[in-house]
């Protein structure tokens, strides 16, 4: 784009102004080497030869179309053949001007107008691929005058450039739409592993904002045991490979998000410049798999229980009868008989737990007061707590609503939880039992002990059959506990810290 020195009045000594060539619509000769330069809204004066101007401005699109006029062909909007007049109006301007056109230039002006018309359609179109280039090829093939051929070639070059820009813009918009609206998390990394871009899905599943993630490492998002996996996969991708793997992210609130990741190398000018990470949240799938595995384990235990429980109970009944008979007939061994009876009762209790797993039990749900159930349970385990030097402290809110439950099963849950807490406190201590409304229609029962605690990695497996942290445990007590709470529409959550104790929090729906 060239700059043209002009004046307002055409007089010598007047202030020189600068007009950009693309603002000029025509040059009109008024005297020898004196011209009026027209913009859409104004006019200026300029002094030089007409040939010098046309030669200097030829590449800008200016052409001589009349003995008196040189016009900017880029601004031709209409051509009245009968009047031999062209109308000139730059884009985004409301005013236009006219210029006379010699009849000899008729075909040239029509061709230019056709070509510029295609150019304007392209500017307004959302799909540059729908336009054909035939009009340019046809006109160029028929043109023999080199002066005009250069005009057409210039317009075609502008058209091709704009078409390419339009296609690039649309490609970028499609990519941006795919990136921004994709429900799966996508982010890119530079060669140092710093996040350079991320879509809204990654912010949603991690809980972090754009400011907190961009231009930073994501090491704080990855659980420690998966960091080596992340580095290995990233390094492999930077060498040009595509990697698919699973990894666990930490949500900002502390939760775990399971992701299936596809790493794709970013290649720019033949050089590895970074990595695209395309993820898929598989947390729900993982939970479903865990539930399926647990269900299969329960099914196996159920089959085992169904086959074994009755076989054990028959001889057990005989043994209990003979022990009672021997106790009545033989003196001096009462303590041994009591131990035998206690152990037989213990075997019977374990078999009963097997039967709870093996088949649905006949339960009767009735409105009950949790405080009363809790008080009755404390009476039952109070002696055992005293033997272990454990103090039971209860804090219960007043006027709690009733719950719909099987009282014996809820009592069994409380006994299992309290027994586990008492057995974990070898040196005695305190168990705090809280009973209160947690939220709308939910009652919370929280047991907090001062025992040895449970390693964090073991907590997710608590409730699985035969998985226990106790030396002589079976793991069935907690499994039955989880099952009873689940059947009552409640939830059970266990948190623990080694050396500090364990908290078991149960929430159950209250009656409305």
mmCIF file with all atom_site columns, C-alpha atoms in Angstrom, residues 239-382:
data_model
loop_
_atom_site.group_PDB
_atom_site.id
_atom_site.type_symbol
_atom_site.label_atom_id
_atom_site.label_alt_id
_atom_site.label_comp_id
_atom_site.label_asym_id
_atom_site.label_entity_id
_atom_site.label_seq_id
_atom_site.pdbx_PDB_ins_code
_atom_site.Cartn_x
_atom_site.Cartn_y
_atom_site.Cartn_z
_atom_site.occupancy
_atom_site.B_iso_or_equiv
_atom_site.pdbx_formal_charge
_atom_site.auth_seq_id
_atom_site.auth_comp_id
_atom_site.auth_asym_id
_atom_site.auth_atom_id
_atom_site.pdbx_PDB_model_num
ATOM 1   C CA . UNK A 1 239 ? 10.049  -39.795 20.651 1.00 0.00 ? 239 UNK A CA 1
ATOM 2   C CA . UNK A 1 240 ? 7.201   -39.988 18.114 1.00 0.00 ? 240 UNK A CA 1
ATOM 3   C CA . UNK A 1 241 ? 5.127   -42.846 19.507 1.00 0.00 ? 241 UNK A CA 1
ATOM 4   C CA . UNK A 1 242 ? 1.406   -42.894 20.348 1.00 0.00 ? 242 UNK A CA 1
ATOM 5   C CA . UNK A 1 243 ? 0.634   -44.243 23.814 1.00 0.00 ? 243 UNK A CA 1
ATOM 6   C CA . UNK A 1 244 ? -2.613  -45.329 25.477 1.00 0.00 ? 244 UNK A CA 1
ATOM 7   C CA . UNK A 1 245 ? -2.735  -45.968 29.215 1.00 0.00 ? 245 UNK A CA 1
ATOM 8   C CA . UNK A 1 246 ? -4.743  -45.387 32.386 1.00 0.00 ? 246 UNK A CA 1
ATOM 9   C CA . UNK A 1 247 ? -3.870  -42.915 35.101 1.00 0.00 ? 247 UNK A CA 1
ATOM 10  C CA . UNK A 1 248 ? -5.482  -41.408 38.211 1.00 0.00 ? 248 UNK A CA 1
ATOM 11  C CA . UNK A 1 249 ? -5.844  -37.650 38.682 1.00 0.00 ? 249 UNK A CA 1
ATOM 12  C CA . UNK A 1 250 ? -6.442  -35.858 41.958 1.00 0.00 ? 250 UNK A CA 1
ATOM 13  C CA . UNK A 1 251 ? -9.454  -33.559 41.981 1.00 0.00 ? 251 UNK A CA 1
ATOM 14  C CA . UNK A 1 252 ? -8.910  -30.253 43.725 1.00 0.00 ? 252 UNK A CA 1
ATOM 15  C CA . UNK A 1 253 ? -11.253 -31.370 46.520 1.00 0.00 ? 253 UNK A CA 1
ATOM 16  C CA . UNK A 1 254 ? -9.131  -34.494 47.114 1.00 0.00 ? 254 UNK A CA 1
ATOM 17  C CA . UNK A 1 255 ? -11.195 -37.027 45.168 1.00 0.00 ? 255 UNK A CA 1
ATOM 18  C CA . UNK A 1 256 ? -9.764  -39.467 42.628 1.00 0.00 ? 256 UNK A CA 1
ATOM 19  C CA . UNK A 1 257 ? -10.599 -39.254 38.914 1.00 0.00 ? 257 UNK A CA 1
ATOM 20  C CA . UNK A 1 258 ? -9.763  -42.329 36.814 1.00 0.00 ? 258 UNK A CA 1
ATOM 21  C CA . UNK A 1 259 ? -8.765  -41.497 33.228 1.00 0.00 ? 259 UNK A CA 1
ATOM 22  C CA . UNK A 1 260 ? -8.006  -43.452 30.095 1.00 0.00 ? 260 UNK A CA 1
ATOM 23  C CA . UNK A 1 261 ? -5.361  -41.408 28.251 1.00 0.00 ? 261 UNK A CA 1
ATOM 24  C CA . UNK A 1 262 ? -4.239  -41.273 24.619 1.00 0.00 ? 262 UNK A CA 1
ATOM 25  C CA . UNK A 1 263 ? -0.943  -39.431 24.069 1.00 0.00 ? 263 UNK A CA 1
ATOM 26  C CA . UNK A 1 264 ? -0.350  -38.123 20.531 1.00 0.00 ? 264 UNK A CA 1
ATOM 27  C CA . UNK A 1 265 ? 2.874   -36.364 19.438 1.00 0.00 ? 265 UNK A CA 1
ATOM 28  C CA . UNK A 1 266 ? 2.706   -32.771 18.171 1.00 0.00 ? 266 UNK A CA 1
ATOM 29  C CA . UNK A 1 267 ? 4.941   -32.353 15.105 1.00 0.00 ? 267 UNK A CA 1
ATOM 30  C CA . UNK A 1 268 ? 5.736   -28.867 13.751 1.00 0.00 ? 268 UNK A CA 1
ATOM 31  C CA . UNK A 1 269 ? 8.002   -28.466 10.698 1.00 0.00 ? 269 UNK A CA 1
ATOM 32  C CA . UNK A 1 270 ? 9.157   -32.040 11.102 1.00 0.00 ? 270 UNK A CA 1
ATOM 33  C CA . UNK A 1 271 ? 10.229  -31.488 14.701 1.00 0.00 ? 271 UNK A CA 1
ATOM 34  C CA . UNK A 1 272 ? 8.652   -32.860 17.894 1.00 0.00 ? 272 UNK A CA 1
ATOM 35  C CA . UNK A 1 273 ? 7.309   -29.840 19.753 1.00 0.00 ? 273 UNK A CA 1
ATOM 36  C CA . UNK A 1 274 ? 4.992   -31.364 22.364 1.00 0.00 ? 274 UNK A CA 1
ATOM 37  C CA . UNK A 1 275 ? 2.258   -33.816 23.234 1.00 0.00 ? 275 UNK A CA 1
ATOM 38  C CA . UNK A 1 276 ? -1.519  -33.847 22.945 1.00 0.00 ? 276 UNK A CA 1
ATOM 39  C CA . UNK A 1 277 ? -3.220  -35.651 25.830 1.00 0.00 ? 277 UNK A CA 1
ATOM 40  C CA . UNK A 1 278 ? -6.754  -36.835 25.063 1.00 0.00 ? 278 UNK A CA 1
ATOM 41  C CA . UNK A 1 279 ? -8.512  -38.318 28.074 1.00 0.00 ? 279 UNK A CA 1
ATOM 42  C CA . UNK A 1 280 ? -11.731 -40.086 28.938 1.00 0.00 ? 280 UNK A CA 1
ATOM 43  C CA . UNK A 1 281 ? -13.214 -40.176 32.421 1.00 0.00 ? 281 UNK A CA 1
ATOM 44  C CA . UNK A 1 282 ? -13.589 -43.864 33.313 1.00 0.00 ? 282 UNK A CA 1
ATOM 45  C CA . UNK A 1 283 ? -14.315 -43.358 37.018 1.00 0.00 ? 283 UNK A CA 1
ATOM 46  C CA . UNK A 1 284 ? -17.853 -44.711 36.675 1.00 0.00 ? 284 UNK A CA 1
ATOM 47  C CA . UNK A 1 285 ? -16.634 -47.696 34.671 1.00 0.00 ? 285 UNK A CA 1
ATOM 48  C CA . UNK A 1 286 ? -13.995 -48.444 37.321 1.00 0.00 ? 286 UNK A CA 1
ATOM 49  C CA . UNK A 1 287 ? -16.586 -48.235 40.080 1.00 0.00 ? 287 UNK A CA 1
ATOM 50  C CA . UNK A 1 288 ? -18.871 -50.540 38.104 1.00 0.00 ? 288 UNK A CA 1
ATOM 51  C CA . UNK A 1 289 ? -16.015 -53.017 37.643 1.00 0.00 ? 289 UNK A CA 1
ATOM 52  C CA . UNK A 1 290 ? -15.242 -52.924 41.366 1.00 0.00 ? 290 UNK A CA 1
ATOM 53  C CA . UNK A 1 291 ? -18.917 -53.468 42.172 1.00 0.00 ? 291 UNK A CA 1
ATOM 54  C CA . UNK A 1 292 ? -19.011 -56.385 39.738 1.00 0.00 ? 292 UNK A CA 1
ATOM 55  C CA . UNK A 1 293 ? -15.919 -57.951 41.319 1.00 0.00 ? 293 UNK A CA 1
ATOM 56  C CA . UNK A 1 294 ? -17.388 -57.460 44.783 1.00 0.00 ? 294 UNK A CA 1
ATOM 57  C CA . UNK A 1 295 ? -20.674 -58.916 43.607 1.00 0.00 ? 295 UNK A CA 1
ATOM 58  C CA . UNK A 1 296 ? -18.871 -61.946 42.191 1.00 0.00 ? 296 UNK A CA 1
ATOM 59  C CA . UNK A 1 297 ? -17.042 -62.409 45.478 1.00 0.00 ? 297 UNK A CA 1
ATOM 60  C CA . UNK A 1 298 ? -20.323 -62.189 47.363 1.00 0.00 ? 298 UNK A CA 1
ATOM 61  C CA . UNK A 1 299 ? -21.823 -64.727 44.993 1.00 0.00 ? 299 UNK A CA 1
ATOM 62  C CA . UNK A 1 300 ? -18.936 -67.125 45.646 1.00 0.00 ? 300 UNK A CA 1
ATOM 63  C CA . UNK A 1 301 ? -19.256 -66.603 49.385 1.00 0.00 ? 301 UNK A CA 1
ATOM 64  C CA . UNK A 1 302 ? -23.013 -67.128 49.124 1.00 0.00 ? 302 UNK A CA 1
ATOM 65  C CA . UNK A 1 303 ? -22.561 -70.407 47.297 1.00 0.00 ? 303 UNK A CA 1
ATOM 66  C CA . UNK A 1 304 ? -19.979 -71.496 49.854 1.00 0.00 ? 304 UNK A CA 1
ATOM 67  C CA . UNK A 1 305 ? -22.205 -70.460 52.743 1.00 0.00 ? 305 UNK A CA 1
ATOM 68  C CA . UNK A 1 306 ? -25.243 -72.248 51.321 1.00 0.00 ? 306 UNK A CA 1
ATOM 69  C CA . UNK A 1 307 ? -23.283 -75.472 51.006 1.00 0.00 ? 307 UNK A CA 1
ATOM 70  C CA . UNK A 1 308 ? -21.416 -75.302 54.308 1.00 0.00 ? 308 UNK A CA 1
ATOM 71  C CA . UNK A 1 309 ? -23.641 -73.547 56.843 1.00 0.00 ? 309 UNK A CA 1
ATOM 72  C CA . UNK A 1 310 ? -26.251 -76.286 57.206 1.00 0.00 ? 310 UNK A CA 1
ATOM 73  C CA . UNK A 1 311 ? -23.597 -79.009 57.217 1.00 0.00 ? 311 UNK A CA 1
ATOM 74  C CA . UNK A 1 312 ? -21.904 -77.241 60.145 1.00 0.00 ? 312 UNK A CA 1
ATOM 75  C CA . UNK A 1 313 ? -25.074 -76.536 62.116 1.00 0.00 ? 313 UNK A CA 1
ATOM 76  C CA . UNK A 1 314 ? -26.201 -80.166 62.303 1.00 0.00 ? 314 UNK A CA 1
ATOM 77  C CA . UNK A 1 315 ? -23.085 -81.511 64.098 1.00 0.00 ? 315 UNK A CA 1
ATOM 78  C CA . UNK A 1 316 ? -22.896 -78.222 66.008 1.00 0.00 ? 316 UNK A CA 1
ATOM 79  C CA . UNK A 1 317 ? -26.309 -78.890 67.546 1.00 0.00 ? 317 UNK A CA 1
ATOM 80  C CA . UNK A 1 318 ? -25.172 -82.339 68.596 1.00 0.00 ? 318 UNK A CA 1
ATOM 81  C CA . UNK A 1 319 ? -21.974 -80.988 70.141 1.00 0.00 ? 319 UNK A CA 1
ATOM 82  C CA . UNK A 1 320 ? -23.871 -78.333 72.111 1.00 0.00 ? 320 UNK A CA 1
ATOM 83  C CA . UNK A 1 321 ? -26.276 -80.996 73.404 1.00 0.00 ? 321 UNK A CA 1
ATOM 84  C CA . UNK A 1 322 ? -23.494 -83.341 74.504 1.00 0.00 ? 322 UNK A CA 1
ATOM 85  C CA . UNK A 1 323 ? -21.572 -80.492 76.193 1.00 0.00 ? 323 UNK A CA 1
ATOM 86  C CA . UNK A 1 324 ? -24.676 -79.562 78.193 1.00 0.00 ? 324 UNK A CA 1
ATOM 87  C CA . UNK A 1 325 ? -25.206 -83.241 79.066 1.00 0.00 ? 325 UNK A CA 1
ATOM 88  C CA . UNK A 1 326 ? -21.593 -83.716 80.179 1.00 0.00 ? 326 UNK A CA 1
ATOM 89  C CA . UNK A 1 327 ? -21.792 -80.488 82.213 1.00 0.00 ? 327 UNK A CA 1
ATOM 90  C CA . UNK A 1 328 ? -24.769 -81.891 84.130 1.00 0.00 ? 328 UNK A CA 1
ATOM 91  C CA . UNK A 1 329 ? -23.157 -85.298 84.660 1.00 0.00 ? 329 UNK A CA 1
ATOM 92  C CA . UNK A 1 330 ? -19.524 -84.469 85.379 1.00 0.00 ? 330 UNK A CA 1
ATOM 93  C CA . UNK A 1 331 ? -18.359 -82.125 88.140 1.00 0.00 ? 331 UNK A CA 1
ATOM 94  C CA . UNK A 1 332 ? -15.070 -80.307 88.532 1.00 0.00 ? 332 UNK A CA 1
ATOM 95  C CA . UNK A 1 333 ? -14.740 -79.264 84.859 1.00 0.00 ? 333 UNK A CA 1
ATOM 96  C CA . UNK A 1 334 ? -17.335 -76.475 84.759 1.00 0.00 ? 334 UNK A CA 1
ATOM 97  C CA . UNK A 1 335 ? -14.848 -73.870 83.499 1.00 0.00 ? 335 UNK A CA 1
ATOM 98  C CA . UNK A 1 336 ? -13.857 -76.090 80.566 1.00 0.00 ? 336 UNK A CA 1
ATOM 99  C CA . UNK A 1 337 ? -17.475 -76.744 79.670 1.00 0.00 ? 337 UNK A CA 1
ATOM 100 C CA . UNK A 1 338 ? -18.190 -72.966 79.719 1.00 0.00 ? 338 UNK A CA 1
ATOM 101 C CA . UNK A 1 339 ? -15.250 -72.327 77.390 1.00 0.00 ? 339 UNK A CA 1
ATOM 102 C CA . UNK A 1 340 ? -16.487 -75.075 75.065 1.00 0.00 ? 340 UNK A CA 1
ATOM 103 C CA . UNK A 1 341 ? -20.000 -73.607 75.094 1.00 0.00 ? 341 UNK A CA 1
ATOM 104 C CA . UNK A 1 342 ? -18.628 -70.105 74.357 1.00 0.00 ? 342 UNK A CA 1
ATOM 105 C CA . UNK A 1 343 ? -16.576 -71.378 71.434 1.00 0.00 ? 343 UNK A CA 1
ATOM 106 C CA . UNK A 1 344 ? -19.537 -73.324 70.087 1.00 0.00 ? 344 UNK A CA 1
ATOM 107 C CA . UNK A 1 345 ? -21.621 -70.136 70.288 1.00 0.00 ? 345 UNK A CA 1
ATOM 108 C CA . UNK A 1 346 ? -18.850 -68.324 68.424 1.00 0.00 ? 346 UNK A CA 1
ATOM 109 C CA . UNK A 1 347 ? -18.961 -70.964 65.676 1.00 0.00 ? 347 UNK A CA 1
ATOM 110 C CA . UNK A 1 348 ? -22.742 -70.610 65.565 1.00 0.00 ? 348 UNK A CA 1
ATOM 111 C CA . UNK A 1 349 ? -22.411 -66.814 65.241 1.00 0.00 ? 349 UNK A CA 1
ATOM 112 C CA . UNK A 1 350 ? -20.013 -67.161 62.290 1.00 0.00 ? 350 UNK A CA 1
ATOM 113 C CA . UNK A 1 351 ? -22.394 -69.627 60.625 1.00 0.00 ? 351 UNK A CA 1
ATOM 114 C CA . UNK A 1 352 ? -25.233 -67.120 61.153 1.00 0.00 ? 352 UNK A CA 1
ATOM 115 C CA . UNK A 1 353 ? -23.180 -64.476 59.377 1.00 0.00 ? 353 UNK A CA 1
ATOM 116 C CA . UNK A 1 354 ? -22.655 -66.940 56.526 1.00 0.00 ? 354 UNK A CA 1
ATOM 117 C CA . UNK A 1 355 ? -26.409 -67.372 56.262 1.00 0.00 ? 355 UNK A CA 1
ATOM 118 C CA . UNK A 1 356 ? -26.963 -63.597 56.096 1.00 0.00 ? 356 UNK A CA 1
ATOM 119 C CA . UNK A 1 357 ? -24.697 -63.576 53.031 1.00 0.00 ? 357 UNK A CA 1
ATOM 120 C CA . UNK A 1 358 ? -26.046 -66.785 51.522 1.00 0.00 ? 358 UNK A CA 1
ATOM 121 C CA . UNK A 1 359 ? -29.662 -65.708 51.124 1.00 0.00 ? 359 UNK A CA 1
ATOM 122 C CA . UNK A 1 360 ? -31.977 -62.809 51.926 1.00 0.00 ? 360 UNK A CA 1
ATOM 123 C CA . UNK A 1 361 ? -33.125 -62.916 55.506 1.00 0.00 ? 361 UNK A CA 1
ATOM 124 C CA . UNK A 1 362 ? -36.660 -62.337 56.648 1.00 0.00 ? 362 UNK A CA 1
ATOM 125 C CA . UNK A 1 363 ? -36.585 -58.775 57.979 1.00 0.00 ? 363 UNK A CA 1
ATOM 126 C CA . UNK A 1 364 ? -39.328 -56.542 59.294 1.00 0.00 ? 364 UNK A CA 1
ATOM 127 C CA . UNK A 1 365 ? -38.877 -52.804 58.800 1.00 0.00 ? 365 UNK A CA 1
ATOM 128 C CA . UNK A 1 366 ? -40.561 -50.707 61.478 1.00 0.00 ? 366 UNK A CA 1
ATOM 129 C CA . UNK A 1 367 ? -40.238 -47.132 62.750 1.00 0.00 ? 367 UNK A CA 1
ATOM 130 C CA . UNK A 1 368 ? -37.544 -47.104 65.428 1.00 0.00 ? 368 UNK A CA 1
ATOM 131 C CA . UNK A 1 369 ? -35.621 -44.551 67.503 1.00 0.00 ? 369 UNK A CA 1
ATOM 132 C CA . UNK A 1 370 ? -31.888 -44.786 66.784 1.00 0.00 ? 370 UNK A CA 1
ATOM 133 C CA . UNK A 1 371 ? -31.041 -43.428 70.241 1.00 0.00 ? 371 UNK A CA 1
ATOM 134 C CA . UNK A 1 372 ? -32.868 -46.326 71.893 1.00 0.00 ? 372 UNK A CA 1
ATOM 135 C CA . UNK A 1 373 ? -31.159 -48.892 69.620 1.00 0.00 ? 373 UNK A CA 1
ATOM 136 C CA . UNK A 1 374 ? -27.791 -47.287 70.394 1.00 0.00 ? 374 UNK A CA 1
ATOM 137 C CA . UNK A 1 375 ? -28.406 -47.303 74.152 1.00 0.00 ? 375 UNK A CA 1
ATOM 138 C CA . UNK A 1 376 ? -29.389 -50.994 74.065 1.00 0.00 ? 376 UNK A CA 1
ATOM 139 C CA . UNK A 1 377 ? -26.263 -51.802 72.057 1.00 0.00 ? 377 UNK A CA 1
ATOM 140 C CA . UNK A 1 378 ? -24.018 -49.964 74.533 1.00 0.00 ? 378 UNK A CA 1
ATOM 141 C CA . UNK A 1 379 ? -25.491 -52.054 77.328 1.00 0.00 ? 379 UNK A CA 1
ATOM 142 C CA . UNK A 1 380 ? -24.530 -55.221 75.416 1.00 0.00 ? 380 UNK A CA 1
ATOM 143 C CA . UNK A 1 381 ? -20.922 -54.201 74.677 1.00 0.00 ? 381 UNK A CA 1
ATOM 144 C CA . UNK A 1 382 ? -20.376 -52.208 77.864 1.00 0.00 ? 382 UNK A CA 1
#
